[in-house]
Amino acid sequence: MSDAEKAGQDLRVRLVDVGVELLAREGVGALTLREIARRAGVSHGAPRRHFPTHLELLSAIARRGFTELAGRVAAARGDRTAPPREQITELGRVYLEFALDNAGMYELMFRHDLLASGHLGLRDTSLPLFGVLVELVGRVRPDADARAVTAALWANLHGIAQLWSWGSLQLATGTDDFAPLLRTALDAHLGSEAGR
């Protein structure tokens, strides 16, 4: 790799790093090409050499989030010997904690315009995570369409994450612990744990 190519790759990584940091501090609305360039210490036109569109830069930032979530999922699964229901419970907890600890990234990651665009293979990063759940749900609920049950469970978890981040569920339930909601969601989609 030439020095120019290495410098270009370094700048690309730095722009994504700055975007991730800006997202964590100020949210999705702060992610403009101009602001990312300013904070990276380059001209406002420099990002366009590596990310011709704003969407491509946002996709690269979102990919970082999916990569982090995938790492957390892999760590949570460990050696994969735990019963499927326990693995799903742990993955649900990891998912909710990721969403609540990384609200800006979580919002960006699930923007349909980024996922549908196909930029930087976000579907290739996100769909395997969904596939892990489909496989586990299929083992817990062999009687059901595992993909449909997983989609409903994911929608439920996404709703819990969103409503929790707004403070709505704490107000409605009078608790500061999402674990009972996670258990209830799992029971609703997988059947009572006592019966499994």
mmCIF file with all atom_site columns, C-alpha atoms in Angstrom:
data_model
loop_
_atom_site.group_PDB
_atom_site.id
_atom_site.type_symbol
_atom_site.label_atom_id
_atom_site.label_alt_id
_atom_site.label_comp_id
_atom_site.label_asym_id
_atom_site.label_entity_id
_atom_site.label_seq_id
_atom_site.pdbx_PDB_ins_code
_atom_site.Cartn_x
_atom_site.Cartn_y
_atom_site.Cartn_z
_atom_site.occupancy
_atom_site.B_iso_or_equiv
_atom_site.pdbx_formal_charge
_atom_site.auth_seq_id
_atom_site.auth_comp_id
_atom_site.auth_asym_id
_atom_site.auth_atom_id
_atom_site.pdbx_PDB_model_num
ATOM 1   C CA . MET A 1 1   ? 0.000   0.000   0.000  1.00 0.00 ? 1   MET A CA 1
ATOM 2   C CA . SER A 1 2   ? 1.426   3.397   -0.970 1.00 0.00 ? 2   SER A CA 1
ATOM 3   C CA . ASP A 1 3   ? 1.787   6.240   1.516  1.00 0.00 ? 3   ASP A CA 1
ATOM 4   C CA . ALA A 1 4   ? -1.074  8.085   -0.180 1.00 0.00 ? 4   ALA A CA 1
ATOM 5   C CA . GLU A 1 5   ? -3.335  5.028   0.043  1.00 0.00 ? 5   GLU A CA 1
ATOM 6   C CA . LYS A 1 6   ? -2.417  4.540   3.708  1.00 0.00 ? 6   LYS A CA 1
ATOM 7   C CA . ALA A 1 7   ? -3.121  8.214   4.453  1.00 0.00 ? 7   ALA A CA 1
ATOM 8   C CA . GLY A 1 8   ? -6.457  7.892   2.667  1.00 0.00 ? 8   GLY A CA 1
ATOM 9   C CA . GLN A 1 9   ? -7.359  4.789   4.670  1.00 0.00 ? 9   GLN A CA 1
ATOM 10  C CA . ASP A 1 10  ? -6.289  6.519   7.897  1.00 0.00 ? 10  ASP A CA 1
ATOM 11  C CA . LEU A 1 11  ? -8.504  9.507   7.084  1.00 0.00 ? 11  LEU A CA 1
ATOM 12  C CA . ARG A 1 12  ? -11.427 7.233   6.279  1.00 0.00 ? 12  ARG A CA 1
ATOM 13  C CA . VAL A 1 13  ? -11.076 5.509   9.666  1.00 0.00 ? 13  VAL A CA 1
ATOM 14  C CA . ARG A 1 14  ? -10.646 8.846   11.445 1.00 0.00 ? 14  ARG A CA 1
ATOM 15  C CA . LEU A 1 15  ? -13.825 10.237  9.846  1.00 0.00 ? 15  LEU A CA 1
ATOM 16  C CA . VAL A 1 16  ? -15.797 7.212   11.037 1.00 0.00 ? 16  VAL A CA 1
ATOM 17  C CA . ASP A 1 17  ? -14.195 7.465   14.505 1.00 0.00 ? 17  ASP A CA 1
ATOM 18  C CA . VAL A 1 18  ? -15.169 11.135  14.724 1.00 0.00 ? 18  VAL A CA 1
ATOM 19  C CA . GLY A 1 19  ? -18.683 10.300  13.533 1.00 0.00 ? 19  GLY A CA 1
ATOM 20  C CA . VAL A 1 20  ? -19.061 7.598   16.182 1.00 0.00 ? 20  VAL A CA 1
ATOM 21  C CA . GLU A 1 21  ? -17.867 9.979   18.896 1.00 0.00 ? 21  GLU A CA 1
ATOM 22  C CA . LEU A 1 22  ? -20.114 12.807  17.672 1.00 0.00 ? 22  LEU A CA 1
ATOM 23  C CA . LEU A 1 23  ? -23.069 10.433  17.533 1.00 0.00 ? 23  LEU A CA 1
ATOM 24  C CA . ALA A 1 24  ? -22.475 9.315   21.125 1.00 0.00 ? 24  ALA A CA 1
ATOM 25  C CA . ARG A 1 25  ? -22.210 12.880  22.406 1.00 0.00 ? 25  ARG A CA 1
ATOM 26  C CA . GLU A 1 26  ? -24.788 14.758  20.344 1.00 0.00 ? 26  GLU A CA 1
ATOM 27  C CA . GLY A 1 27  ? -27.031 12.274  18.537 1.00 0.00 ? 27  GLY A CA 1
ATOM 28  C CA . VAL A 1 28  ? -27.956 11.572  14.942 1.00 0.00 ? 28  VAL A CA 1
ATOM 29  C CA . GLY A 1 29  ? -28.860 15.172  14.135 1.00 0.00 ? 29  GLY A CA 1
ATOM 30  C CA . ALA A 1 30  ? -25.241 16.266  14.601 1.00 0.00 ? 30  ALA A CA 1
ATOM 31  C CA . LEU A 1 31  ? -23.900 13.917  11.917 1.00 0.00 ? 31  LEU A CA 1
ATOM 32  C CA . THR A 1 32  ? -23.305 16.308  9.050  1.00 0.00 ? 32  THR A CA 1
ATOM 33  C CA . LEU A 1 33  ? -20.381 15.934  6.666  1.00 0.00 ? 33  LEU A CA 1
ATOM 34  C CA . ARG A 1 34  ? -19.267 19.461  7.488  1.00 0.00 ? 34  ARG A CA 1
ATOM 35  C CA . GLU A 1 35  ? -19.260 18.886  11.273 1.00 0.00 ? 35  GLU A CA 1
ATOM 36  C CA . ILE A 1 36  ? -17.480 15.546  11.014 1.00 0.00 ? 36  ILE A CA 1
ATOM 37  C CA . ALA A 1 37  ? -14.840 17.119  8.761  1.00 0.00 ? 37  ALA A CA 1
ATOM 38  C CA . ARG A 1 38  ? -14.397 20.058  11.142 1.00 0.00 ? 38  ARG A CA 1
ATOM 39  C CA . ARG A 1 39  ? -13.912 17.791  14.136 1.00 0.00 ? 39  ARG A CA 1
ATOM 40  C CA . ALA A 1 40  ? -11.533 15.571  12.158 1.00 0.00 ? 40  ALA A CA 1
ATOM 41  C CA . GLY A 1 41  ? -9.472  18.664  11.316 1.00 0.00 ? 41  GLY A CA 1
ATOM 42  C CA . VAL A 1 42  ? -9.890  18.453  7.546  1.00 0.00 ? 42  VAL A CA 1
ATOM 43  C CA . SER A 1 43  ? -11.576 20.623  4.920  1.00 0.00 ? 43  SER A CA 1
ATOM 44  C CA . HIS A 1 44  ? -15.323 20.222  4.546  1.00 0.00 ? 44  HIS A CA 1
ATOM 45  C CA . GLY A 1 45  ? -14.761 18.646  1.123  1.00 0.00 ? 45  GLY A CA 1
ATOM 46  C CA . ALA A 1 46  ? -12.270 16.020  2.325  1.00 0.00 ? 46  ALA A CA 1
ATOM 47  C CA . PRO A 1 47  ? -14.859 13.426  3.437  1.00 0.00 ? 47  PRO A CA 1
ATOM 48  C CA . ARG A 1 48  ? -16.311 13.315  -0.079 1.00 0.00 ? 48  ARG A CA 1
ATOM 49  C CA . ARG A 1 49  ? -13.099 11.712  -1.362 1.00 0.00 ? 49  ARG A CA 1
ATOM 50  C CA . HIS A 1 50  ? -13.837 8.690   0.828  1.00 0.00 ? 50  HIS A CA 1
ATOM 51  C CA . PHE A 1 51  ? -17.590 8.940   1.226  1.00 0.00 ? 51  PHE A CA 1
ATOM 52  C CA . PRO A 1 52  ? -19.125 10.435  -1.917 1.00 0.00 ? 52  PRO A CA 1
ATOM 53  C CA . THR A 1 53  ? -22.479 10.806  -0.184 1.00 0.00 ? 53  THR A CA 1
ATOM 54  C CA . HIS A 1 54  ? -23.596 11.591  3.321  1.00 0.00 ? 54  HIS A CA 1
ATOM 55  C CA . LEU A 1 55  ? -25.474 8.276   3.287  1.00 0.00 ? 55  LEU A CA 1
ATOM 56  C CA . GLU A 1 56  ? -22.238 6.353   2.728  1.00 0.00 ? 56  GLU A CA 1
ATOM 57  C CA . LEU A 1 57  ? -20.584 7.989   5.735  1.00 0.00 ? 57  LEU A CA 1
ATOM 58  C CA . LEU A 1 58  ? -23.645 7.311   7.895  1.00 0.00 ? 58  LEU A CA 1
ATOM 59  C CA . SER A 1 59  ? -23.607 3.706   6.702  1.00 0.00 ? 59  SER A CA 1
ATOM 60  C CA . ALA A 1 60  ? -19.949 3.332   7.688  1.00 0.00 ? 60  ALA A CA 1
ATOM 61  C CA . ILE A 1 61  ? -20.727 4.711   11.142 1.00 0.00 ? 61  ILE A CA 1
ATOM 62  C CA . ALA A 1 62  ? -23.754 2.395   11.518 1.00 0.00 ? 62  ALA A CA 1
ATOM 63  C CA . ARG A 1 63  ? -21.622 -0.559  10.429 1.00 0.00 ? 63  ARG A CA 1
ATOM 64  C CA . ARG A 1 64  ? -19.359 0.143   13.399 1.00 0.00 ? 64  ARG A CA 1
ATOM 65  C CA . GLY A 1 65  ? -22.414 -0.185  15.655 1.00 0.00 ? 65  GLY A CA 1
ATOM 66  C CA . PHE A 1 66  ? -23.469 -3.487  14.102 1.00 0.00 ? 66  PHE A CA 1
ATOM 67  C CA . THR A 1 67  ? -19.923 -4.778  14.501 1.00 0.00 ? 67  THR A CA 1
ATOM 68  C CA . GLU A 1 68  ? -19.929 -3.847  18.193 1.00 0.00 ? 68  GLU A CA 1
ATOM 69  C CA . LEU A 1 69  ? -23.348 -5.421  18.739 1.00 0.00 ? 69  LEU A CA 1
ATOM 70  C CA . ALA A 1 70  ? -22.207 -8.598  16.950 1.00 0.00 ? 70  ALA A CA 1
ATOM 71  C CA . GLY A 1 71  ? -19.194 -8.756  19.268 1.00 0.00 ? 71  GLY A CA 1
ATOM 72  C CA . ARG A 1 72  ? -21.429 -8.444  22.310 1.00 0.00 ? 72  ARG A CA 1
ATOM 73  C CA . VAL A 1 73  ? -23.735 -11.143 20.953 1.00 0.00 ? 73  VAL A CA 1
ATOM 74  C CA . ALA A 1 74  ? -20.792 -13.496 20.358 1.00 0.00 ? 74  ALA A CA 1
ATOM 75  C CA . ALA A 1 75  ? -19.484 -12.874 23.873 1.00 0.00 ? 75  ALA A CA 1
ATOM 76  C CA . ALA A 1 76  ? -22.935 -13.440 25.365 1.00 0.00 ? 76  ALA A CA 1
ATOM 77  C CA . ARG A 1 77  ? -23.329 -16.749 23.556 1.00 0.00 ? 77  ARG A CA 1
ATOM 78  C CA . GLY A 1 78  ? -19.992 -17.984 24.872 1.00 0.00 ? 78  GLY A CA 1
ATOM 79  C CA . ASP A 1 79  ? -19.469 -21.606 23.951 1.00 0.00 ? 79  ASP A CA 1
ATOM 80  C CA . ARG A 1 80  ? -23.119 -21.917 22.859 1.00 0.00 ? 80  ARG A CA 1
ATOM 81  C CA . THR A 1 81  ? -23.808 -24.829 25.188 1.00 0.00 ? 81  THR A CA 1
ATOM 82  C CA . ALA A 1 82  ? -26.448 -23.069 27.283 1.00 0.00 ? 82  ALA A CA 1
ATOM 83  C CA . PRO A 1 83  ? -30.038 -24.084 26.507 1.00 0.00 ? 83  PRO A CA 1
ATOM 84  C CA . PRO A 1 84  ? -31.589 -22.043 23.659 1.00 0.00 ? 84  PRO A CA 1
ATOM 85  C CA . ARG A 1 85  ? -34.039 -20.223 25.958 1.00 0.00 ? 85  ARG A CA 1
ATOM 86  C CA . GLU A 1 86  ? -31.166 -19.072 28.199 1.00 0.00 ? 86  GLU A CA 1
ATOM 87  C CA . GLN A 1 87  ? -29.206 -17.899 25.166 1.00 0.00 ? 87  GLN A CA 1
ATOM 88  C CA . ILE A 1 88  ? -32.205 -15.932 23.890 1.00 0.00 ? 88  ILE A CA 1
ATOM 89  C CA . THR A 1 89  ? -32.694 -14.355 27.322 1.00 0.00 ? 89  THR A CA 1
ATOM 90  C CA . GLU A 1 90  ? -29.045 -13.318 27.422 1.00 0.00 ? 90  GLU A CA 1
ATOM 91  C CA . LEU A 1 91  ? -29.177 -11.972 23.858 1.00 0.00 ? 91  LEU A CA 1
ATOM 92  C CA . GLY A 1 92  ? -32.308 -9.977  24.711 1.00 0.00 ? 92  GLY A CA 1
ATOM 93  C CA . ARG A 1 93  ? -30.547 -8.458  27.713 1.00 0.00 ? 93  ARG A CA 1
ATOM 94  C CA . VAL A 1 94  ? -27.458 -7.645  25.634 1.00 0.00 ? 94  VAL A CA 1
ATOM 95  C CA . TYR A 1 95  ? -29.610 -6.102  22.899 1.00 0.00 ? 95  TYR A CA 1
ATOM 96  C CA . LEU A 1 96  ? -31.515 -3.887  25.329 1.00 0.00 ? 96  LEU A CA 1
ATOM 97  C CA . GLU A 1 97  ? -28.352 -2.831  27.162 1.00 0.00 ? 97  GLU A CA 1
ATOM 98  C CA . PHE A 1 98  ? -26.674 -1.960  23.848 1.00 0.00 ? 98  PHE A CA 1
ATOM 99  C CA . ALA A 1 99  ? -29.708 0.077   22.766 1.00 0.00 ? 99  ALA A CA 1
ATOM 100 C CA . LEU A 1 100 ? -29.883 1.960   26.057 1.00 0.00 ? 100 LEU A CA 1
ATOM 101 C CA . ASP A 1 101 ? -26.133 2.543   26.376 1.00 0.00 ? 101 ASP A CA 1
ATOM 102 C CA . ASN A 1 102 ? -25.792 3.684   22.745 1.00 0.00 ? 102 ASN A CA 1
ATOM 103 C CA . ALA A 1 103 ? -29.030 5.509   21.968 1.00 0.00 ? 103 ALA A CA 1
ATOM 104 C CA . GLY A 1 104 ? -27.672 7.557   19.077 1.00 0.00 ? 104 GLY A CA 1
ATOM 105 C CA . MET A 1 105 ? -25.927 4.603   17.445 1.00 0.00 ? 105 MET A CA 1
ATOM 106 C CA . TYR A 1 106 ? -28.982 2.404   17.959 1.00 0.00 ? 106 TYR A CA 1
ATOM 107 C CA . GLU A 1 107 ? -31.191 4.984   16.264 1.00 0.00 ? 107 GLU A CA 1
ATOM 108 C CA . LEU A 1 108 ? -28.793 5.266   13.344 1.00 0.00 ? 108 LEU A CA 1
ATOM 109 C CA . MET A 1 109 ? -28.391 1.503   12.937 1.00 0.00 ? 109 MET A CA 1
ATOM 110 C CA . PHE A 1 110 ? -32.077 0.893   12.422 1.00 0.00 ? 110 PHE A CA 1
ATOM 111 C CA . ARG A 1 111 ? -32.788 3.696   9.990  1.00 0.00 ? 111 ARG A CA 1
ATOM 112 C CA . HIS A 1 112 ? -34.508 1.994   7.086  1.00 0.00 ? 112 HIS A CA 1
ATOM 113 C CA . ASP A 1 113 ? -32.924 4.289   4.489  1.00 0.00 ? 113 ASP A CA 1
ATOM 114 C CA . LEU A 1 114 ? -29.459 3.070   5.491  1.00 0.00 ? 114 LEU A CA 1
ATOM 115 C CA . LEU A 1 115 ? -30.368 -0.600  5.619  1.00 0.00 ? 115 LEU A CA 1
ATOM 116 C CA . ALA A 1 116 ? -32.290 -0.470  2.346  1.00 0.00 ? 116 ALA A CA 1
ATOM 117 C CA . SER A 1 117 ? -29.506 1.379   0.547  1.00 0.00 ? 117 SER A CA 1
ATOM 118 C CA . GLY A 1 118 ? -27.163 -1.601  0.714  1.00 0.00 ? 118 GLY A CA 1
ATOM 119 C CA . HIS A 1 119 ? -24.190 0.708   1.338  1.00 0.00 ? 119 HIS A CA 1
ATOM 120 C CA . LEU A 1 120 ? -21.233 -1.037  2.916  1.00 0.00 ? 120 LEU A CA 1
ATOM 121 C CA . GLY A 1 121 ? -23.184 -4.252  3.315  1.00 0.00 ? 121 GLY A CA 1
ATOM 122 C CA . LEU A 1 122 ? -25.200 -3.261  6.377  1.00 0.00 ? 122 LEU A CA 1
ATOM 123 C CA . ARG A 1 123 ? -27.667 -6.037  5.632  1.00 0.00 ? 123 ARG A CA 1
ATOM 124 C CA . ASP A 1 124 ? -24.729 -8.451  5.562  1.00 0.00 ? 124 ASP A CA 1
ATOM 125 C CA . THR A 1 125 ? -23.867 -7.281  9.072  1.00 0.00 ? 125 THR A CA 1
ATOM 126 C CA . SER A 1 126 ? -27.370 -7.095  10.534 1.00 0.00 ? 126 SER A CA 1
ATOM 127 C CA . LEU A 1 127 ? -29.050 -10.173 9.048  1.00 0.00 ? 127 LEU A CA 1
ATOM 128 C CA . PRO A 1 128 ? -26.645 -12.704 10.636 1.00 0.00 ? 128 PRO A CA 1
ATOM 129 C CA . LEU A 1 129 ? -27.614 -11.311 14.064 1.00 0.00 ? 129 LEU A CA 1
ATOM 130 C CA . PHE A 1 130 ? -31.245 -11.895 13.192 1.00 0.00 ? 130 PHE A CA 1
ATOM 131 C CA . GLY A 1 131 ? -30.306 -15.366 11.929 1.00 0.00 ? 131 GLY A CA 1
ATOM 132 C CA . VAL A 1 132 ? -28.806 -16.276 15.310 1.00 0.00 ? 132 VAL A CA 1
ATOM 133 C CA . LEU A 1 133 ? -32.142 -15.523 16.950 1.00 0.00 ? 133 LEU A CA 1
ATOM 134 C CA . VAL A 1 134 ? -34.108 -17.386 14.269 1.00 0.00 ? 134 VAL A CA 1
ATOM 135 C CA . GLU A 1 135 ? -32.018 -20.504 14.889 1.00 0.00 ? 135 GLU A CA 1
ATOM 136 C CA . LEU A 1 136 ? -32.465 -20.309 18.656 1.00 0.00 ? 136 LEU A CA 1
ATOM 137 C CA . VAL A 1 137 ? -36.188 -19.523 18.455 1.00 0.00 ? 137 VAL A CA 1
ATOM 138 C CA . GLY A 1 138 ? -36.605 -22.483 16.108 1.00 0.00 ? 138 GLY A CA 1
ATOM 139 C CA . ARG A 1 139 ? -35.105 -24.736 18.760 1.00 0.00 ? 139 ARG A CA 1
ATOM 140 C CA . VAL A 1 140 ? -37.412 -23.355 21.472 1.00 0.00 ? 140 VAL A CA 1
ATOM 141 C CA . ARG A 1 141 ? -40.525 -23.225 19.260 1.00 0.00 ? 141 ARG A CA 1
ATOM 142 C CA . PRO A 1 142 ? -40.225 -25.999 16.653 1.00 0.00 ? 142 PRO A CA 1
ATOM 143 C CA . ASP A 1 143 ? -44.029 -25.796 16.288 1.00 0.00 ? 143 ASP A CA 1
ATOM 144 C CA . ALA A 1 144 ? -43.937 -22.236 14.919 1.00 0.00 ? 144 ALA A CA 1
ATOM 145 C CA . ASP A 1 145 ? -42.601 -20.190 12.026 1.00 0.00 ? 145 ASP A CA 1
ATOM 146 C CA . ALA A 1 146 ? -39.305 -19.253 13.696 1.00 0.00 ? 146 ALA A CA 1
ATOM 147 C CA . ARG A 1 147 ? -38.698 -16.287 11.394 1.00 0.00 ? 147 ARG A CA 1
ATOM 148 C CA . ALA A 1 148 ? -42.103 -14.754 12.166 1.00 0.00 ? 148 ALA A CA 1
ATOM 149 C CA . VAL A 1 149 ? -41.768 -15.364 15.913 1.00 0.00 ? 149 VAL A CA 1
ATOM 150 C CA . THR A 1 150 ? -38.266 -13.863 15.860 1.00 0.00 ? 150 THR A CA 1
ATOM 151 C CA . ALA A 1 151 ? -39.464 -10.809 13.942 1.00 0.00 ? 151 ALA A CA 1
ATOM 152 C CA . ALA A 1 152 ? -42.269 -10.258 16.463 1.00 0.00 ? 152 ALA A CA 1
ATOM 153 C CA . LEU A 1 153 ? -39.866 -10.731 19.377 1.00 0.00 ? 153 LEU A CA 1
ATOM 154 C CA . TRP A 1 154 ? -37.362 -8.323  17.834 1.00 0.00 ? 154 TRP A CA 1
ATOM 155 C CA . ALA A 1 155 ? -40.123 -5.742  17.279 1.00 0.00 ? 155 ALA A CA 1
ATOM 156 C CA . ASN A 1 156 ? -41.126 -6.163  20.920 1.00 0.00 ? 156 ASN A CA 1
ATOM 157 C CA . LEU A 1 157 ? -37.523 -5.697  22.121 1.00 0.00 ? 157 LEU A CA 1
ATOM 158 C CA . HIS A 1 158 ? -37.116 -2.689  19.860 1.00 0.00 ? 158 HIS A CA 1
ATOM 159 C CA . GLY A 1 159 ? -40.269 -1.172  21.325 1.00 0.00 ? 159 GLY A CA 1
ATOM 160 C CA . ILE A 1 160 ? -39.064 -1.808  24.871 1.00 0.00 ? 160 ILE A CA 1
ATOM 161 C CA . ALA A 1 161 ? -35.722 -0.171  24.041 1.00 0.00 ? 161 ALA A CA 1
ATOM 162 C CA . GLN A 1 162 ? -37.365 2.877   22.496 1.00 0.00 ? 162 GLN A CA 1
ATOM 163 C CA . LEU A 1 163 ? -39.999 3.385   25.182 1.00 0.00 ? 163 LEU A CA 1
ATOM 164 C CA . TRP A 1 164 ? -37.421 2.784   27.926 1.00 0.00 ? 164 TRP A CA 1
ATOM 165 C CA . SER A 1 165 ? -35.070 5.384   26.422 1.00 0.00 ? 165 SER A CA 1
ATOM 166 C CA . TRP A 1 166 ? -37.928 7.907   26.480 1.00 0.00 ? 166 TRP A CA 1
ATOM 167 C CA . GLY A 1 167 ? -38.717 7.092   30.117 1.00 0.00 ? 167 GLY A CA 1
ATOM 168 C CA . SER A 1 168 ? -42.239 5.966   29.257 1.00 0.00 ? 168 SER A CA 1
ATOM 169 C CA . LEU A 1 169 ? -41.959 2.418   30.561 1.00 0.00 ? 169 LEU A CA 1
ATOM 170 C CA . GLN A 1 170 ? -40.376 3.437   33.853 1.00 0.00 ? 170 GLN A CA 1
ATOM 171 C CA . LEU A 1 171 ? -43.295 5.798   34.413 1.00 0.00 ? 171 LEU A CA 1
ATOM 172 C CA . ALA A 1 172 ? -45.881 3.199   33.409 1.00 0.00 ? 172 ALA A CA 1
ATOM 173 C CA . THR A 1 173 ? -44.398 0.308   35.382 1.00 0.00 ? 173 THR A CA 1
ATOM 174 C CA . GLY A 1 174 ? -42.918 2.168   38.337 1.00 0.00 ? 174 GLY A CA 1
ATOM 175 C CA . THR A 1 175 ? -39.641 0.287   38.027 1.00 0.00 ? 175 THR A CA 1
ATOM 176 C CA . ASP A 1 176 ? -36.113 1.075   36.891 1.00 0.00 ? 176 ASP A CA 1
ATOM 177 C CA . ASP A 1 177 ? -35.394 -2.515  35.822 1.00 0.00 ? 177 ASP A CA 1
ATOM 178 C CA . PHE A 1 178 ? -36.282 -3.720  32.333 1.00 0.00 ? 178 PHE A CA 1
ATOM 179 C CA . ALA A 1 179 ? -35.685 -7.401  33.241 1.00 0.00 ? 179 ALA A CA 1
ATOM 180 C CA . PRO A 1 180 ? -39.381 -8.097  34.073 1.00 0.00 ? 180 PRO A CA 1
ATOM 181 C CA . LEU A 1 181 ? -40.388 -6.651  30.700 1.00 0.00 ? 181 LEU A CA 1
ATOM 182 C CA . LEU A 1 182 ? -37.808 -8.805  28.939 1.00 0.00 ? 182 LEU A CA 1
ATOM 183 C CA . ARG A 1 183 ? -39.109 -11.933 30.710 1.00 0.00 ? 183 ARG A CA 1
ATOM 184 C CA . THR A 1 184 ? -42.694 -11.037 29.809 1.00 0.00 ? 184 THR A CA 1
ATOM 185 C CA . ALA A 1 185 ? -41.790 -10.432 26.151 1.00 0.00 ? 185 ALA A CA 1
ATOM 186 C CA . LEU A 1 186 ? -39.959 -13.762 25.984 1.00 0.00 ? 186 LEU A CA 1
ATOM 187 C CA . ASP A 1 187 ? -42.888 -15.574 27.602 1.00 0.00 ? 187 ASP A CA 1
ATOM 188 C CA . ALA A 1 188 ? -45.291 -13.936 25.142 1.00 0.00 ? 188 ALA A CA 1
ATOM 189 C CA . HIS A 1 189 ? -43.311 -15.075 22.105 1.00 0.00 ? 189 HIS A CA 1
ATOM 190 C CA . LEU A 1 190 ? -41.700 -18.297 23.316 1.00 0.00 ? 190 LEU A CA 1
ATOM 191 C CA . GLY A 1 191 ? -44.216 -19.553 25.845 1.00 0.00 ? 191 GLY A CA 1
ATOM 192 C CA . SER A 1 192 ? -43.836 -19.583 29.585 1.00 0.00 ? 192 SER A CA 1
ATOM 193 C CA . GLU A 1 193 ? -40.358 -20.522 30.733 1.00 0.00 ? 193 GLU A CA 1
ATOM 194 C CA . ALA A 1 194 ? -41.909 -22.790 33.358 1.00 0.00 ? 194 ALA A CA 1
ATOM 195 C CA . GLY A 1 195 ? -43.495 -24.808 30.573 1.00 0.00 ? 195 GLY A CA 1
ATOM 196 C CA . ARG A 1 196 ? -40.262 -25.246 28.612 1.00 0.00 ? 196 ARG A CA 1
#
